[in-house]
Short mmCIF file of C-alpha atoms in Angstrom, two decimals:
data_model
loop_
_atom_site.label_atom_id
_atom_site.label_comp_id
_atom_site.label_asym_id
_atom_site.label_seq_id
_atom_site.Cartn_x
_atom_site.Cartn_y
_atom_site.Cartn_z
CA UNK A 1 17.10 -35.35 -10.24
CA UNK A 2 17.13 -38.95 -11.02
CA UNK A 3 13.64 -41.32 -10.10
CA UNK A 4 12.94 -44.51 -9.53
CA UNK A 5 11.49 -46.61 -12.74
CA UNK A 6 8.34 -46.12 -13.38
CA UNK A 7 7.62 -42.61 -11.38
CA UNK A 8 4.63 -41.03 -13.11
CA UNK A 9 5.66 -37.98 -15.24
CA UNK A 10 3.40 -35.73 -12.56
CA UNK A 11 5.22 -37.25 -9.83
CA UNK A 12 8.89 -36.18 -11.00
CA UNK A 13 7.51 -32.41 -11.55
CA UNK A 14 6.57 -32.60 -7.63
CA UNK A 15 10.02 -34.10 -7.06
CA UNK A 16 11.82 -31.45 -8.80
CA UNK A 17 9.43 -28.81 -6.98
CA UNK A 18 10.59 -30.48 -3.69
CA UNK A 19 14.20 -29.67 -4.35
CA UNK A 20 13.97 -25.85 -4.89
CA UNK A 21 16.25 -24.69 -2.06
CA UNK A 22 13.30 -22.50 -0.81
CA UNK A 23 10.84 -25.30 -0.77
CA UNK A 24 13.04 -28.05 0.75
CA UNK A 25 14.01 -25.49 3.65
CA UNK A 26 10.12 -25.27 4.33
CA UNK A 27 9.54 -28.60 4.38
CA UNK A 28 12.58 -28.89 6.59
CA UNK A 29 11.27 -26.20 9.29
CA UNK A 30 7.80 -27.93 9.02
CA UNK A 31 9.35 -31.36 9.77
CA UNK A 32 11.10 -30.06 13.02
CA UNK A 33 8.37 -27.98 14.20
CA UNK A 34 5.64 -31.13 14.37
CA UNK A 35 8.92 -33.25 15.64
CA UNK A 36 9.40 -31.00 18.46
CA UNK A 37 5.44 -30.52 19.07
CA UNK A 38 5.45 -34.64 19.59
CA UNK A 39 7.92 -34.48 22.74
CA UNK A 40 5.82 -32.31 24.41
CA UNK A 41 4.45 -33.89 27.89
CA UNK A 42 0.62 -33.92 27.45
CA UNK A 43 1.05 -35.93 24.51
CA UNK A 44 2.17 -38.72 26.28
CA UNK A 45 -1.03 -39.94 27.09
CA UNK A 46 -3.71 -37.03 26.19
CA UNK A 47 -3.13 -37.01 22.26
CA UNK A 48 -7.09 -37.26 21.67
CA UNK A 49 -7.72 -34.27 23.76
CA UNK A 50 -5.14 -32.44 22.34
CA UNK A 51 -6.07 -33.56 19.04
CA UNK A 52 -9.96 -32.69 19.57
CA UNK A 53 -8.91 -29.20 20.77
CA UNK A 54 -6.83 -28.43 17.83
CA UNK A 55 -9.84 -28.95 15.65
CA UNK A 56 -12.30 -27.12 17.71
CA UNK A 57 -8.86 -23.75 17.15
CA UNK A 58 -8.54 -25.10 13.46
CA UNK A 59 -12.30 -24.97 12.54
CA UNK A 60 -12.35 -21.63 14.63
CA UNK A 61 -9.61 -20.37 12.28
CA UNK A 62 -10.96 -21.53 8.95
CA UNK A 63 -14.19 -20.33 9.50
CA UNK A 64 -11.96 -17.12 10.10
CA UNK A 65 -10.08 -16.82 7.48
CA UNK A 66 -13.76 -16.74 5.30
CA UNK A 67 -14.84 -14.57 7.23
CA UNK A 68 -17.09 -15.66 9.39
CA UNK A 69 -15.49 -15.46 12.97
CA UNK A 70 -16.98 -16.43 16.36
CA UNK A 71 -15.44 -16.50 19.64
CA UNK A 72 -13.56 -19.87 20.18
CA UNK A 73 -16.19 -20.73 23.00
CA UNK A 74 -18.77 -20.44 20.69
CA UNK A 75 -17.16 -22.74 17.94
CA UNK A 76 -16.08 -25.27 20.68
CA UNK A 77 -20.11 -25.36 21.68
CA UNK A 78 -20.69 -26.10 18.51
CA UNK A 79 -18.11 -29.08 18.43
CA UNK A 80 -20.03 -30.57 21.42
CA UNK A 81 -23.22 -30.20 20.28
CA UNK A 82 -24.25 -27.60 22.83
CA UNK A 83 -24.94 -25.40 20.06
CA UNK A 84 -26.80 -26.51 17.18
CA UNK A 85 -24.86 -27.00 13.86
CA UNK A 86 -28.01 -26.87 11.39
CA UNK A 87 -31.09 -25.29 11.12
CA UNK A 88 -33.23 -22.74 9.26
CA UNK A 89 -32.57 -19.96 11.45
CA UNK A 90 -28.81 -20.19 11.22
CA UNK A 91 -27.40 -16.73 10.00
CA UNK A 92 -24.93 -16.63 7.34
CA UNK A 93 -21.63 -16.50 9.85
CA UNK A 94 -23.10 -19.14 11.83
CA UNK A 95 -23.33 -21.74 8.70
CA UNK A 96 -19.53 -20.87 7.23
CA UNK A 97 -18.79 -21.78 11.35
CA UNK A 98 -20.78 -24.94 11.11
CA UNK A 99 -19.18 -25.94 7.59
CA UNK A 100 -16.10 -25.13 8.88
CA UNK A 101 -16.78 -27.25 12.38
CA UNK A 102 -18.04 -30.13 10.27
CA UNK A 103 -15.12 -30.17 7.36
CA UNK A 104 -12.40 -30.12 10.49
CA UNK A 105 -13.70 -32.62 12.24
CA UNK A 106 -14.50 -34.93 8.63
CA UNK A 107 -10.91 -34.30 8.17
CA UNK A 108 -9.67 -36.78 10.70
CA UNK A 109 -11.75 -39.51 9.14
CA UNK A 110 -10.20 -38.73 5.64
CA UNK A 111 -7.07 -38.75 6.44
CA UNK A 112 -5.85 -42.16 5.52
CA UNK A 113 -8.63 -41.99 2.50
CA UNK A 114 -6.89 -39.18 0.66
CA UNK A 115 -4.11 -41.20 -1.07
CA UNK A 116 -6.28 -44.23 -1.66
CA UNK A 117 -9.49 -42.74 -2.88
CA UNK A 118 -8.98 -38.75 -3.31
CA UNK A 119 -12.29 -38.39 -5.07
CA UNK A 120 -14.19 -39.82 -2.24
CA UNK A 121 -12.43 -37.65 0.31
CA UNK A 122 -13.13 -34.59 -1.58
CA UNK A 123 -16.47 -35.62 -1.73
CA UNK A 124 -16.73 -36.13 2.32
CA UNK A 125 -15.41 -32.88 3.27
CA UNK A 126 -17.25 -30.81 0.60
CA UNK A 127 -20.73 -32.66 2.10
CA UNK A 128 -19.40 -31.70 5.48
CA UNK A 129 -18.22 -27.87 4.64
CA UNK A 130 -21.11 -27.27 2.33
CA UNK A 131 -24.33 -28.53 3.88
CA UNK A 132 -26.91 -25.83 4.00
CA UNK A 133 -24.57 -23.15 1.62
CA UNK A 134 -25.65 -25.28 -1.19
CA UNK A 135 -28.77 -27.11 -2.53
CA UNK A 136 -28.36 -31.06 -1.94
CA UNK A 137 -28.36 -31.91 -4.88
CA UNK A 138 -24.80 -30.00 -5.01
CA UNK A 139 -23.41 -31.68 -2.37
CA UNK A 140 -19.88 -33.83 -2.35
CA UNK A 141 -20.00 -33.18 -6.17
CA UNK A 142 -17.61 -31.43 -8.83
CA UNK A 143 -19.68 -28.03 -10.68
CA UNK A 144 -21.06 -29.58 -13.81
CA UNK A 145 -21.98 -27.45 -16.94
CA UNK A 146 -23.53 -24.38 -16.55
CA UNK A 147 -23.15 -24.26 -12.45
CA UNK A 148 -20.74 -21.43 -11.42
CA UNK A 149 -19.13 -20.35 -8.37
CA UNK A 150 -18.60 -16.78 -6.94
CA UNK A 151 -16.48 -17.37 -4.15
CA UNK A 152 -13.33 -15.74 -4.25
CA UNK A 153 -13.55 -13.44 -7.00
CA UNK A 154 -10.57 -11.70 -6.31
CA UNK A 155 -8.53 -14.46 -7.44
CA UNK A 156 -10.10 -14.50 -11.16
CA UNK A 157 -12.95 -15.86 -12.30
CA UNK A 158 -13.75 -19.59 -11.23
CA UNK A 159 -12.79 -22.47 -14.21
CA UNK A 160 -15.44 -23.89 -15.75
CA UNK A 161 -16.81 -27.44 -15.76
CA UNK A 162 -14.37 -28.70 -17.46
CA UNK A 163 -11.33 -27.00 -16.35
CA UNK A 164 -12.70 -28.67 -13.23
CA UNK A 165 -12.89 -32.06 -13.83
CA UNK A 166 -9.36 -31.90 -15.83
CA UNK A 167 -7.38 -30.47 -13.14
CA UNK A 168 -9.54 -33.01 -10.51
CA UNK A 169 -7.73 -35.45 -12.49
CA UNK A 170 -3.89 -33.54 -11.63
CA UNK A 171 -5.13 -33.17 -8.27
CA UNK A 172 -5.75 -37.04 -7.74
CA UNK A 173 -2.60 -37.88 -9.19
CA UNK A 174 -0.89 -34.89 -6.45
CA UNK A 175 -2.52 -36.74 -3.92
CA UNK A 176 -1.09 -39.91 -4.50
CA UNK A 177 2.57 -39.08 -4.75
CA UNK A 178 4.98 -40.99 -3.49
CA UNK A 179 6.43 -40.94 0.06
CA UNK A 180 9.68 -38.97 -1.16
CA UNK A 181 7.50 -36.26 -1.84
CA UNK A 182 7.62 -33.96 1.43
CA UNK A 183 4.13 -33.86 3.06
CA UNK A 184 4.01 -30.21 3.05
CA UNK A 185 4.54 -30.07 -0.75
CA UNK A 186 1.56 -31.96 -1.16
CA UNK A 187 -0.41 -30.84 1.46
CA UNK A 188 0.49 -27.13 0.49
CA UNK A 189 -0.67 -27.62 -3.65
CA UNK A 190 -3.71 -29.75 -2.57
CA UNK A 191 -4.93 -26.65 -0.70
CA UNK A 192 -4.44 -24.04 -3.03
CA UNK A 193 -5.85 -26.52 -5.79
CA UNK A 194 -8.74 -26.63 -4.27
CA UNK A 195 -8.81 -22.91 -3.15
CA UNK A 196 -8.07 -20.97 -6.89
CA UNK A 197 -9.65 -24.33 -8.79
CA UNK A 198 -12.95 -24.07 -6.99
CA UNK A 199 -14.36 -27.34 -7.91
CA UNK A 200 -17.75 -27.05 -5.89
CA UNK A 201 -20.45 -24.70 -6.20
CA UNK A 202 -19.58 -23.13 -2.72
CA UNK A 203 -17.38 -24.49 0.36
CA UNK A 204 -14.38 -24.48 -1.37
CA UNK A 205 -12.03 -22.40 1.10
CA UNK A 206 -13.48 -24.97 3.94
CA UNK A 207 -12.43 -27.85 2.27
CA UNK A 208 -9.15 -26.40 1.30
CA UNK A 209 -7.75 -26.19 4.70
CA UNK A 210 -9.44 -29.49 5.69
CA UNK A 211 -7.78 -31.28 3.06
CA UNK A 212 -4.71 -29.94 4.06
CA UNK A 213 -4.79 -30.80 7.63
CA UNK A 214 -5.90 -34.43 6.65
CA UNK A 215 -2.99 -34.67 4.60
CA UNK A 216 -0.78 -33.25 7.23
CA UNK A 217 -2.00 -35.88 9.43
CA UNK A 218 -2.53 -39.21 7.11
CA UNK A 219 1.39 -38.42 5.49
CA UNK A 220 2.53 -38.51 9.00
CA UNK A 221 4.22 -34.89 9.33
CA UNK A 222 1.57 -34.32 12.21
CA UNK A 223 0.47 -37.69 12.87
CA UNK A 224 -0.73 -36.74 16.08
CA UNK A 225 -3.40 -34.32 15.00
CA UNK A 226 -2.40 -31.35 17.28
CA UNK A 227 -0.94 -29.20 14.77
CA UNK A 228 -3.16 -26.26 13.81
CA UNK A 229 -2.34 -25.70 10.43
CA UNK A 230 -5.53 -23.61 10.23
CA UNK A 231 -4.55 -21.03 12.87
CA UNK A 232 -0.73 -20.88 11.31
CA UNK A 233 -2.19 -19.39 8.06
CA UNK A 234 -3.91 -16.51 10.13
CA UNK A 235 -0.28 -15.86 12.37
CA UNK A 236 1.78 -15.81 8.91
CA UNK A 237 1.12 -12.13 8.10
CA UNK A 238 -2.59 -11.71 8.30
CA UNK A 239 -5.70 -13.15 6.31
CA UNK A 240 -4.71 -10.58 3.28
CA UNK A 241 -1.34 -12.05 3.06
CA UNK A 242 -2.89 -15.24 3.41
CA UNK A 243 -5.22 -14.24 0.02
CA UNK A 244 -2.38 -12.76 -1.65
CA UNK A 245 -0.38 -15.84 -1.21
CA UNK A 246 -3.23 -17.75 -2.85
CA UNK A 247 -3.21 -15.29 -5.54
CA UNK A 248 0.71 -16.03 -6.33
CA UNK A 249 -0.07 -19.26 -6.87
CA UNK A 250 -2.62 -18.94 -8.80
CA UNK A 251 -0.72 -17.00 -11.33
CA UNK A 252 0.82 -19.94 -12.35
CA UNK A 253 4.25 -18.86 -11.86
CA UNK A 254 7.39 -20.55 -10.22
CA UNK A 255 7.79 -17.65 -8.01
CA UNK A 256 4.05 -17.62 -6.98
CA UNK A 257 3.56 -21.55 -6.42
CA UNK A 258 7.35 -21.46 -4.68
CA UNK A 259 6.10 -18.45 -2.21
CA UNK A 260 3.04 -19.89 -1.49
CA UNK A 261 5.11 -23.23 -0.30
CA UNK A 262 7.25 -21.30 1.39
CA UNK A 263 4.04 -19.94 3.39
CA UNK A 264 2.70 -22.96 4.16
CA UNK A 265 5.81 -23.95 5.61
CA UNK A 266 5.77 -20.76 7.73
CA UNK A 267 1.95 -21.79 8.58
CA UNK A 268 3.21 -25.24 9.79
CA UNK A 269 5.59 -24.07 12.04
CA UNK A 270 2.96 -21.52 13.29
CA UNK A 271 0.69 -24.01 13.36
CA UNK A 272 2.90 -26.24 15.62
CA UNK A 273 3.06 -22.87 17.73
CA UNK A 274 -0.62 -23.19 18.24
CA UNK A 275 -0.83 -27.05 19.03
CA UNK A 276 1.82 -26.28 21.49
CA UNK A 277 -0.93 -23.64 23.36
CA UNK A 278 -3.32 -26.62 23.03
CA UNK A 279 -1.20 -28.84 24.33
CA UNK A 280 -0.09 -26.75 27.38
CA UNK A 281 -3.77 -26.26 28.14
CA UNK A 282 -4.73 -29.43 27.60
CA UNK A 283 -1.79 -30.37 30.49
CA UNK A 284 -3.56 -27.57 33.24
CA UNK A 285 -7.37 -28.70 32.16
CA UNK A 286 -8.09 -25.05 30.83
CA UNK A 287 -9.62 -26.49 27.51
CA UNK A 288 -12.97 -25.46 28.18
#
């Protein structure tokens, strides 16, 4: 595949990536699920309703998928303050819900950050996701020497410092790929970057799926904010396909990275499913 003059090396892998058959029919399906999603009546004038309930389903889902799983009332509570989102007396569950409230919510304020300053909107949703799973000092922060991570063991042990702070470096330059480069693509690697690199001490899961859904959003495949890309990963198969998807890709391996793609792509569509709920409820007031 020919590029234009001057296309970083990085950027022509994620070009030729884009062409697999299998990953340009994902990003395909993805494209005409959010397309179809944005004709739908109650986003002719409610879009920030719509858009606030898909976070309130998205946060509900990625808390999920770690885990931690409250009733969607009880997350939504938490999105409007009616139930406290800090605090000592916060049990484990309720702090992944929290992080994962907070990171959702941070994501709509990143979106148009991630392409300009990546760093800084890593930073913002790890501060969001991680506040009170890790000391402050850890917060919105890459793991420096000596600081380790046990989350998600079963996908190998985490990289070390500076494993981390080379592959921040590919990450950045993924993040600012051109506009040829489908959305999903980038959205799809950004998350499982984040996910199998596990860059912070703890949070990482939360800020995968946040980053995803702000780059979703800010590379204009949702650009309405209703998709729930969160709740798509849970309807693709389950949360231990979802893990076993992760694992592909972090095997390094065509096949593995292409699969996972191809899931995310699934996850969009699914996704577009769910803002399509959101959107019908938004239209009868049953919301809350």
């Amino acid at each position: 595949m020919s590029t234009r003059p001057g296309t970083h090396p990085a950027h022509t892998a994620l070009l030729r990536l884009s062409a697999d058959p299998a990953v340009a029919d994902a990003a395909q399906q993805a494209r005409d699920a959010c397309a179809q999603l944005r004709w739908h009546q109650a986003l002719r004038r409610r879009i920030p309703e719509a858009a606030a309930e898909s976070r309130v389903r998205g946060a509900h889902a990625s808390a999920a998928l770690d885990g931690a799983e409250l009733p969607v009332d009880l997350v939504r509570a938490m999105v409007v303050g009616v139930r406290e989102l800090s605090g000592a007396d916060l049990d484990p569950v309720d702090k992944v819900v929290a992080g994962a409230v907070r990171a959702t919510a941070e994501s709509e304020h990143v979106a148009t950050l991630v392409a300009s300053a990546p760093l800084q909107a890593l930073a913002r949703l790890h501060v969001a996701a991680a506040t009170g799973l890790v000391p402050a000092e850890q917060l919105g922060r890459p793991r420096q020497a000596g600081e380790g991570c046990t989350e998600a063991r079963d996908l190998g042990p985490a990289p070390d410092a500076a494993e981390v702070a080379d592959r921040l470096g590919s990450l950045v330059l993924m993040l600012q790929a051109p506009s040829d480069v489908p959305a999903l693509v980038v959205a799809g690697l950004a998350h499982a970057e984040v996910a199998v690199l596990r860059p912070f001490a703890a949070g990482n899961a939360l800020v995968a799926r946040a980053l995803e859904r702000a780059i979703i959003v800010g590379r204009g495949l949702d650009a309405t904010g209703v998709v729930v890309p969160e709740a798509g990963h849970r309807r693709v198969a389950g949360d231990l396909a979802y893990r076993a998807a992760l694992g592909g890709y972090a095997s390094g391996s065509v096949r593995g990275v292409v699969g996972w793609l191809e899931r995310c792509g699934r996850a969009v569509v699914a996704g577009a499913a769910a803002g399509t709920e959101v959107a019908d409820a938004v239209l009868v007031g049953r919301t809350s």
